[in-house]
XYZ file of N, CA and C in Angstrom:
675
model
N 120.960 117.238 130.085
C 120.959 116.770 131.226
C 122.179 116.232 131.746
N 122.496 116.581 132.908
C 123.989 115.963 133.584
C 123.694 115.130 134.725
N 122.484 115.076 135.277
C 122.218 114.414 136.616
C 122.534 112.876 136.373
N 122.679 112.154 137.541
C 122.952 110.816 137.435
C 121.815 109.945 138.189
N 120.706 110.515 138.105
C 119.565 109.721 138.670
C 119.437 108.319 137.963
N 119.073 107.273 138.646
C 118.983 106.055 138.073
C 118.067 106.010 136.929
N 118.495 105.376 135.704
C 117.914 105.219 134.447
C 117.668 103.782 134.188
N 116.525 103.330 134.158
C 116.234 101.806 133.870
C 116.031 101.740 132.403
N 117.046 100.837 131.891
C 117.086 100.532 130.332
C 116.571 99.147 130.233
N 115.484 98.919 129.527
C 115.008 97.294 129.310
C 115.143 97.053 127.858
N 115.751 95.950 127.793
C 115.962 95.405 126.282
C 114.836 94.167 126.161
N 114.081 94.267 125.057
C 113.226 93.110 124.698
C 114.348 92.008 124.129
N 114.140 90.761 124.689
C 114.777 89.451 124.075
C 113.944 88.477 123.665
N 114.343 87.957 122.619
C 113.461 86.896 121.839
C 114.374 85.961 121.057
N 113.976 84.749 120.779
C 114.734 83.794 120.017
C 115.040 84.261 118.682
N 116.464 84.235 118.323
C 116.758 84.678 116.920
C 117.223 85.968 117.000
N 117.390 86.654 118.108
C 117.809 88.135 118.152
C 119.126 88.178 117.515
N 119.487 89.281 116.859
C 120.811 89.533 116.401
C 121.559 89.923 117.705
N 122.684 89.130 118.039
C 123.496 89.359 119.238
C 123.927 90.958 119.516
N 124.477 91.429 118.263
C 125.123 92.798 118.430
C 124.086 93.752 118.340
N 122.887 93.510 117.971
C 121.780 94.398 118.075
C 121.449 94.744 119.577
N 121.669 93.871 120.321
C 121.474 93.884 121.853
C 122.678 94.386 122.466
N 123.770 93.642 122.336
C 125.022 93.715 123.140
C 125.864 95.037 122.756
N 125.776 95.624 121.525
C 126.447 96.909 121.211
C 125.848 98.129 122.061
N 124.544 98.312 121.941
C 123.955 99.347 122.631
C 124.010 99.182 124.152
N 123.866 97.844 124.571
C 123.924 97.517 125.942
C 125.396 97.774 126.600
N 126.360 97.501 125.867
C 127.686 97.935 126.327
C 127.961 99.420 126.482
N 127.348 100.231 125.531
C 127.635 101.655 125.703
C 126.704 102.192 126.771
N 125.463 101.847 126.732
C 124.441 102.254 127.791
C 124.768 101.907 129.159
N 125.548 100.750 129.331
C 125.672 100.303 130.620
C 126.882 101.145 131.419
N 127.501 102.060 130.552
C 128.604 102.716 131.057
C 128.046 104.062 131.481
N 126.679 104.521 130.951
C 126.201 105.760 131.329
C 125.953 105.908 132.832
N 126.310 106.886 133.391
C 126.196 107.174 134.867
C 124.729 106.938 135.174
N 124.418 105.982 136.309
C 122.977 106.006 136.663
C 122.371 104.766 135.878
N 122.825 104.092 134.922
C 122.324 103.231 134.050
C 122.035 101.919 134.911
N 120.780 101.430 134.665
C 120.250 100.047 135.295
C 119.781 99.277 134.106
N 120.493 98.197 133.652
C 120.075 97.452 132.475
C 119.197 96.206 132.867
N 118.262 95.824 132.114
C 117.459 94.624 132.323
C 117.159 94.033 130.826
N 117.079 92.685 130.815
C 116.711 92.035 129.587
C 115.488 91.026 129.897
N 114.571 91.548 129.220
C 113.248 90.800 129.456
C 112.783 89.984 128.534
N 112.233 88.678 128.790
C 111.670 87.772 127.749
C 110.461 87.060 128.424
N 109.863 86.298 127.746
C 108.594 85.612 128.255
C 108.853 84.830 129.435
N 110.152 84.228 129.473
C 110.563 83.327 130.717
C 111.871 83.802 130.782
N 112.664 83.313 131.814
C 113.904 83.545 132.277
C 114.860 82.329 131.634
N 114.262 81.507 130.794
C 115.139 80.594 130.106
C 115.986 81.329 129.233
N 117.204 80.596 128.835
C 118.217 81.222 127.941
C 117.549 81.568 126.711
N 117.832 82.711 126.014
C 117.619 82.975 124.636
C 118.519 82.630 123.686
N 118.307 81.878 122.627
C 119.436 81.522 121.682
C 119.370 82.703 120.559
N 120.583 83.370 120.505
C 120.926 84.467 119.535
C 121.167 83.783 118.067
N 121.305 84.590 117.135
C 121.630 84.263 115.788
C 122.829 83.863 115.608
N 123.769 84.058 116.722
C 125.198 83.710 116.678
C 125.410 82.368 117.083
N 124.321 81.633 117.740
C 124.285 80.338 118.216
C 124.742 80.220 119.622
N 124.955 81.304 120.309
C 124.942 81.273 121.767
C 123.894 81.758 122.441
N 123.789 81.690 123.879
C 122.554 82.155 124.414
C 122.806 83.196 125.449
N 121.628 83.952 125.705
C 121.707 85.006 126.673
C 120.542 84.845 127.620
N 120.908 85.043 128.941
C 119.882 84.780 129.983
C 119.256 85.895 130.420
N 117.973 86.102 130.332
C 117.111 87.170 130.522
C 117.274 87.609 132.264
N 117.231 88.737 132.599
C 117.225 89.060 133.904
C 115.804 89.171 134.577
N 114.853 89.320 133.620
C 113.461 89.341 134.096
C 112.625 88.540 133.201
N 111.421 88.008 133.572
C 110.347 87.908 132.624
C 109.415 88.911 132.481
N 108.558 88.854 131.498
C 107.763 89.988 131.283
C 106.886 90.516 132.484
N 106.365 89.600 133.223
C 105.548 89.920 134.423
C 106.227 90.697 135.450
N 107.591 90.330 135.571
C 108.510 90.994 136.784
C 109.303 92.086 136.273
N 109.238 92.402 135.106
C 110.163 93.448 134.562
C 109.793 94.910 135.114
N 110.781 95.500 135.643
C 110.233 96.844 136.055
C 109.951 97.800 134.731
N 109.335 99.002 135.035
C 109.147 99.983 134.110
C 110.286 100.503 133.492
N 110.474 100.527 132.138
C 111.708 101.220 131.531
C 111.681 102.696 131.409
N 112.710 103.387 131.671
C 112.834 104.836 131.265
C 113.148 104.769 129.766
N 114.051 103.744 129.506
C 114.436 103.664 128.078
C 114.058 102.165 127.758
N 113.227 101.935 126.779
C 112.948 100.725 126.174
C 113.611 100.466 124.899
N 114.383 99.470 124.696
C 115.122 99.159 123.487
C 114.678 97.921 122.850
N 114.254 97.995 121.623
C 113.746 96.614 120.862
C 114.835 96.335 119.921
N 115.687 95.394 120.056
C 116.683 94.895 119.005
C 116.050 94.097 117.783
N 116.707 93.741 116.873
C 116.251 93.167 115.655
C 116.846 91.696 115.544
N 116.846 91.239 114.328
C 117.285 89.875 114.012
C 116.234 89.176 113.179
N 116.606 88.090 112.536
C 115.685 87.168 111.791
C 114.683 86.708 112.665
N 114.807 86.584 114.065
C 113.650 86.120 114.732
C 112.531 87.333 115.053
N 112.669 88.412 114.481
C 111.512 89.351 114.595
C 110.323 88.795 113.717
N 110.457 88.152 112.813
C 109.290 87.706 111.988
C 108.505 86.890 112.895
N 109.110 85.886 113.541
C 108.327 85.099 114.614
C 107.713 85.938 115.688
N 108.713 86.777 116.247
C 108.195 87.600 117.390
C 106.966 88.515 117.092
N 106.824 88.819 115.712
C 105.710 89.761 115.416
C 104.389 88.957 115.604
N 104.314 87.755 115.537
C 103.158 86.941 116.003
C 103.079 86.603 117.418
N 103.821 87.059 118.315
C 103.973 86.773 119.693
C 103.111 87.860 120.282
N 101.966 87.608 120.723
C 100.917 88.695 121.278
C 101.559 89.095 122.602
N 102.109 88.330 123.388
C 102.776 88.561 124.651
C 103.945 89.544 124.601
N 104.732 89.178 123.571
C 105.967 90.194 123.331
C 105.390 91.579 122.891
N 104.400 91.576 121.944
C 104.007 92.916 121.375
C 103.329 93.590 122.427
N 102.672 93.003 123.185
C 101.811 93.663 124.362
C 102.854 94.092 125.495
N 103.992 93.381 125.637
C 104.943 93.867 126.591
C 105.619 95.244 125.982
N 105.933 95.274 124.634
C 106.439 96.556 124.103
C 105.486 97.630 124.261
N 104.266 97.365 123.948
C 103.242 98.499 123.993
C 103.207 98.986 125.562
N 103.055 98.229 126.524
C 102.879 98.465 127.920
C 104.117 99.290 128.399
N 105.236 98.783 128.023
C 106.538 99.545 128.510
C 106.587 100.712 127.681
N 106.349 100.901 126.373
C 106.509 102.143 125.834
C 105.529 103.233 126.454
N 104.373 102.750 126.797
C 103.436 103.730 127.631
C 104.007 104.525 128.611
N 104.887 103.950 129.393
C 105.478 104.615 130.506
C 107.013 104.982 130.367
N 107.540 104.830 129.238
C 108.989 105.120 128.994
C 109.110 106.481 128.470
N 110.294 107.109 128.907
C 110.773 108.586 128.433
C 111.097 108.326 127.027
N 111.880 107.144 126.585
C 112.523 107.033 125.351
C 111.974 105.607 124.826
N 111.629 105.442 123.536
C 111.363 104.210 122.964
C 112.285 103.972 121.820
N 112.894 102.954 121.723
C 114.085 102.869 120.744
C 114.098 101.482 120.152
N 114.826 101.423 118.962
C 115.032 100.057 118.254
C 116.356 100.162 117.574
N 116.622 98.840 117.239
C 117.874 98.641 116.493
C 117.409 97.792 115.284
N 117.804 98.104 114.079
C 117.569 97.262 113.099
C 116.178 96.902 112.850
N 115.800 95.672 112.522
C 114.348 95.286 112.478
C 113.515 95.201 113.684
N 114.059 95.689 114.745
C 113.403 95.823 115.883
C 112.295 96.994 115.660
N 112.478 97.703 114.794
C 111.401 98.770 114.397
C 110.056 98.252 114.162
N 110.085 97.018 113.461
C 108.745 96.197 113.123
C 108.075 95.769 114.307
N 108.716 95.597 115.373
C 108.026 95.218 116.574
C 107.491 96.555 117.303
N 108.108 97.626 117.183
C 107.561 98.884 117.631
C 106.358 99.267 116.791
N 106.434 98.978 115.487
C 105.278 99.094 114.477
C 104.133 98.204 114.877
N 104.467 97.014 115.080
C 103.266 96.092 115.487
C 102.654 96.575 116.768
N 103.343 97.191 117.666
C 102.826 97.650 118.945
C 101.995 98.996 118.715
N 101.954 99.577 117.564
C 101.242 100.843 117.209
C 101.894 102.094 117.526
N 103.342 101.934 117.468
C 104.126 102.985 117.956
C 104.830 103.884 116.909
N 104.743 103.376 115.648
C 105.387 104.141 114.593
C 104.402 104.826 113.548
N 103.142 104.799 113.950
C 102.089 105.297 113.005
C 102.372 106.774 112.843
N 102.660 107.207 111.440
C 102.877 108.618 111.263
C 104.325 109.253 111.668
N 105.215 108.201 112.160
C 106.526 108.685 112.568
C 107.672 108.358 111.481
N 108.577 109.145 111.529
C 109.778 109.006 110.800
C 110.611 107.863 111.388
N 111.153 106.889 110.656
C 111.871 105.750 111.213
C 112.852 105.202 110.139
N 113.748 104.497 110.777
C 114.674 103.623 109.976
C 114.758 102.361 110.511
N 115.483 101.451 109.766
C 115.872 100.244 110.052
C 117.045 99.695 109.175
N 117.087 98.428 109.170
C 118.345 97.807 108.313
C 117.911 98.178 106.857
N 118.958 98.455 106.028
C 118.772 98.890 104.698
C 117.832 98.003 103.789
N 117.992 96.655 104.137
C 117.270 95.817 103.265
C 115.784 95.699 103.533
N 115.416 96.470 104.627
C 113.928 96.277 105.055
C 113.216 97.644 105.088
N 113.828 98.725 104.721
C 113.339 100.085 104.747
C 112.104 100.130 104.077
N 112.017 99.576 102.769
C 110.742 99.653 101.943
C 109.421 99.086 102.665
N 109.785 98.251 103.836
C 108.655 97.661 104.409
C 108.007 98.673 105.587
N 108.653 99.635 106.011
C 108.434 100.570 107.040
C 106.778 101.142 106.821
N 106.462 101.254 105.618
C 105.056 101.691 105.595
C 104.016 100.832 105.970
N 104.387 99.421 105.950
C 103.460 98.545 106.440
C 103.047 98.605 107.912
N 103.986 99.410 108.587
C 103.579 99.791 110.101
C 103.311 101.057 110.298
N 103.098 101.791 109.181
C 102.563 103.259 109.256
C 103.638 104.273 109.373
N 104.833 103.772 109.316
C 106.139 104.681 109.345
C 106.421 105.380 108.112
N 107.034 106.289 108.176
C 107.843 107.039 107.049
C 109.107 106.920 106.908
N 109.838 106.119 106.036
C 111.141 105.846 105.994
C 112.030 107.015 105.931
N 112.985 107.078 106.664
C 113.822 108.326 106.823
C 115.398 107.823 106.682
N 116.260 108.580 106.102
C 117.537 108.341 105.877
C 118.259 108.469 107.042
N 119.471 107.837 107.327
C 120.266 107.998 108.425
C 120.453 106.816 109.275
N 121.677 106.788 109.954
C 121.847 105.511 110.978
C 121.012 105.608 112.131
N 120.698 106.875 112.499
C 119.821 107.031 113.688
C 118.750 108.038 113.174
N 117.496 107.857 113.567
C 116.446 108.728 113.214
C 115.706 109.013 114.471
N 115.429 110.207 114.710
C 114.729 110.679 115.984
C 113.366 111.298 115.495
N 112.284 110.866 116.165
C 110.933 111.644 116.023
C 110.257 111.563 117.328
N 110.167 112.695 117.843
C 109.797 112.763 119.410
C 110.764 111.937 120.294
N 110.045 111.291 120.946
C 110.700 110.320 121.981
C 111.020 108.888 121.362
N 110.730 108.785 119.953
C 111.044 107.467 119.274
C 112.386 107.535 118.736
N 113.243 106.741 118.914
C 114.651 106.845 118.264
C 114.721 105.172 117.568
N 114.909 105.311 116.198
C 115.102 104.088 115.523
C 116.555 104.199 114.936
N 117.162 103.002 114.744
C 118.630 102.873 114.189
C 118.634 102.080 112.998
N 119.467 101.971 112.192
C 119.734 101.108 111.173
C 120.239 99.796 111.510
N 120.903 99.159 110.664
C 121.178 97.701 110.864
C 122.336 97.630 111.951
N 122.254 96.697 112.818
C 123.242 96.152 113.640
C 124.291 97.133 114.140
N 125.266 97.534 113.636
C 126.347 98.361 114.257
C 125.718 99.847 114.453
N 124.581 100.106 113.890
C 123.997 101.329 114.147
C 123.474 101.506 115.516
N 123.446 100.413 116.289
C 123.043 100.370 117.670
C 123.884 101.178 118.594
N 125.329 101.168 118.105
C 126.187 102.086 118.934
C 125.969 103.463 118.816
N 125.764 103.944 117.421
C 125.447 105.268 117.184
C 124.241 105.840 117.938
N 123.164 104.851 117.957
C 121.948 105.385 118.722
C 122.319 105.404 120.201
N 123.115 104.439 120.851
C 123.316 104.494 122.176
C 124.008 105.821 122.502
N 125.040 106.269 121.783
C 125.880 107.199 121.951
C 125.071 108.596 121.795
N 124.161 108.560 120.890
C 123.231 109.753 120.566
C 122.367 109.941 121.794
N 121.913 108.836 122.402
C 120.863 108.865 123.470
C 121.647 109.299 124.657
N 122.773 108.800 124.921
C 123.611 109.170 126.208
C 124.018 110.670 126.037
N 124.281 111.171 124.970
C 124.492 112.708 124.892
C 123.229 113.405 125.179
N 122.020 112.878 124.873
C 120.927 113.718 125.210
C 120.569 113.583 126.590
N 121.063 112.590 127.347
C 120.571 112.525 128.631
C 121.601 112.888 129.684
N 122.991 112.801 129.329
C 124.063 112.992 130.193
C 125.091 114.123 129.607
N 124.820 114.424 128.515
C 125.710 115.491 127.769
C 126.622 114.904 126.862
N 127.181 115.900 126.079
C 128.210 115.287 124.998
C 129.419 114.795 125.561
N 129.921 115.588 126.683
C 131.292 114.989 127.149
C 131.109 113.675 127.735
N 129.957 113.376 128.434
C 129.888 111.939 128.987
C 129.825 110.845 127.850
N 129.122 111.344 126.784
C 129.026 110.491 125.591
C 130.293 110.148 124.856
N 131.082 111.153 124.774
C 132.402 111.187 124.125
C 133.319 110.486 124.943
N 133.250 110.574 126.255
C 134.175 109.628 127.102
C 133.811 108.262 126.907
N 132.554 107.859 126.914
C 132.167 106.468 126.817
C 132.618 105.955 125.265
N 132.487 106.803 124.329
C 132.965 106.370 123.041
C 134.344 106.139 123.050
N 135.151 106.968 123.732
C 136.625 106.833 123.847
C 136.947 105.526 124.583
N 136.224 105.220 125.731
C 136.378 104.111 126.607
C 136.328 102.916 125.806
N 135.355 102.705 124.968
C 135.102 101.589 124.151
C 135.791 101.534 122.882
N 136.651 102.556 122.693
C 137.467 102.791 121.448
C 136.654 102.547 120.175
N 135.494 103.258 120.122
C 134.597 103.243 119.061
C 135.153 104.263 117.960
N 136.134 103.807 117.234
C 136.810 104.753 116.239
C 136.962 103.903 114.858
N 135.566 103.913 114.172
C 135.657 102.808 112.979
C 136.608 103.402 111.916
N 137.171 102.261 111.380
C 138.136 102.420 110.292
C 138.049 101.061 109.655
N 136.841 100.868 109.026
C 136.696 99.466 108.246
C 137.572 99.328 107.173
N 137.847 98.010 106.883
C 138.672 97.732 105.754
C 138.060 98.144 104.366
N 136.745 98.003 104.430
C 136.209 98.358 103.074
C 135.131 99.446 103.392
N 134.968 100.392 102.384
C 133.930 101.324 102.443
C 132.653 100.869 101.878
N 132.051 99.843 102.499
C 130.888 99.013 101.842
C 130.033 98.577 102.920
N 129.659 99.302 103.977
C 128.711 98.989 104.979
C 127.249 99.379 104.595
N 127.102 99.966 103.543
C 125.747 100.396 103.137
C 125.659 100.298 101.547
N 124.579 99.936 100.911
C 124.425 99.872 99.555
C 124.835 101.113 98.708
N 124.830 102.288 99.428
C 125.323 103.673 98.829
C 126.724 103.594 98.536
N 127.392 102.589 99.182
C 128.859 102.570 99.234
C 129.410 101.300 98.642
N 128.715 100.274 98.802
C 129.224 98.859 98.459
C 129.100 98.670 97.007
N 130.013 97.795 96.524
C 129.988 97.475 95.026
C 128.462 96.755 94.771
N 127.920 97.311 93.548
C 126.652 96.773 93.186
C 126.657 95.275 93.249
N 127.614 94.615 92.759
C 127.509 93.137 92.725
C 127.515 92.441 94.010
N 128.086 93.136 95.037
C 128.133 92.569 96.396
C 126.757 92.816 96.954
N 126.169 93.912 96.758
C 124.859 94.190 97.220
C 123.633 93.216 96.733
N 123.823 93.049 95.406
C 122.948 92.231 94.738
C 123.163 90.695 95.143
N 124.530 90.313 95.316
C 124.596 88.988 95.757
C 124.219 88.767 96.948
N 124.325 89.685 98.041
C 123.855 89.453 99.382
C 122.227 89.520 99.463
N 121.835 90.240 98.673
C 120.296 90.194 98.555
C 119.872 88.900 98.096
N 120.446 88.472 96.919
C 119.856 87.075 96.456
C 120.063 85.865 97.595
N 121.191 86.043 98.197
C 121.460 84.922 99.147
C 120.701 84.891 100.344
N 120.459 86.199 100.974
C 119.914 86.354 102.167
C 118.596 87.262 102.156
N 118.652 88.403 101.808
C 117.705 89.285 102.045
C 116.393 89.347 101.166
N 116.439 88.801 100.025
C 115.107 88.653 99.271
C 114.217 87.748 99.797
N 114.817 86.679 100.460
C 113.840 85.682 101.178
C 113.523 86.298 102.519
N 114.395 86.909 103.194
C 114.191 87.354 104.519
C 113.251 88.571 104.633
N 113.191 89.458 103.650
C 112.238 90.592 103.490
C 110.830 89.873 103.072
N 110.880 89.003 102.188
C 109.620 88.509 101.850
C 109.021 87.777 103.209
N 109.792 87.143 103.953
C 109.177 86.566 105.293
C 108.844 87.624 106.246
N 109.451 88.902 106.246
C 108.972 89.865 107.149
C 107.797 90.478 106.644
N 107.709 90.482 105.335
C 106.550 91.187 104.707
C 105.304 90.188 104.999
N 105.474 88.963 104.884
C 104.356 88.164 105.229
C 103.947 88.189 106.561
N 104.885 88.330 107.496
C 104.615 88.297 109.085
C 103.902 89.663 109.275
N 104.082 90.646 108.407
C 103.435 91.884 108.640
C 102.250 92.147 108.019
N 101.937 91.044 107.260
C 100.553 90.933 106.609
C 100.480 91.876 105.331
N 101.716 92.134 104.632
C 101.909 93.065 103.599
C 102.136 92.185 102.199
């Protein structure tokens, strides 16, 4: 598709959201011709991110327009958001009318809680992939996994990959490539260790012990698993 008809992109916002899960894809998608972005939460009060600063939603759930693209970011706040019936209902209602339903990182579990991942291939942050069957999903490898109109992406920085993938679907490869060039997304990290497949085992195990053993246990409890 190369048309520039308006495309409404709605991001779910909630306390404890990982800032880059939201802002990375938002930055790329905002440059797509015809893009109209919105950030929705229960109220329009500022949402505190996991980075310590706040994001102000553009809409509350009741006033939010229907999304063409629904994006659900992740973060440690997902475990609490899973118990927020209003947020889960918003995801389900928006997804019913959206052309694309997407997530970044642990946002996949909110899609799952809304009943959207049953029988679907999906991905999430590497530390949580083993929990995907708790929402009926089939874990699949890759930074971006597409299954019909459901697009899930891995942890945090994968949101840029998902955004550029979707822009290419909607506006063509040349537009996506131009946006990638404009934001100078040309990764050359100082270490080849952004995934357990490449990171030193001691680094992976240390990070799991410090952060993710407890975090995944909390997520599993929130999912009832």
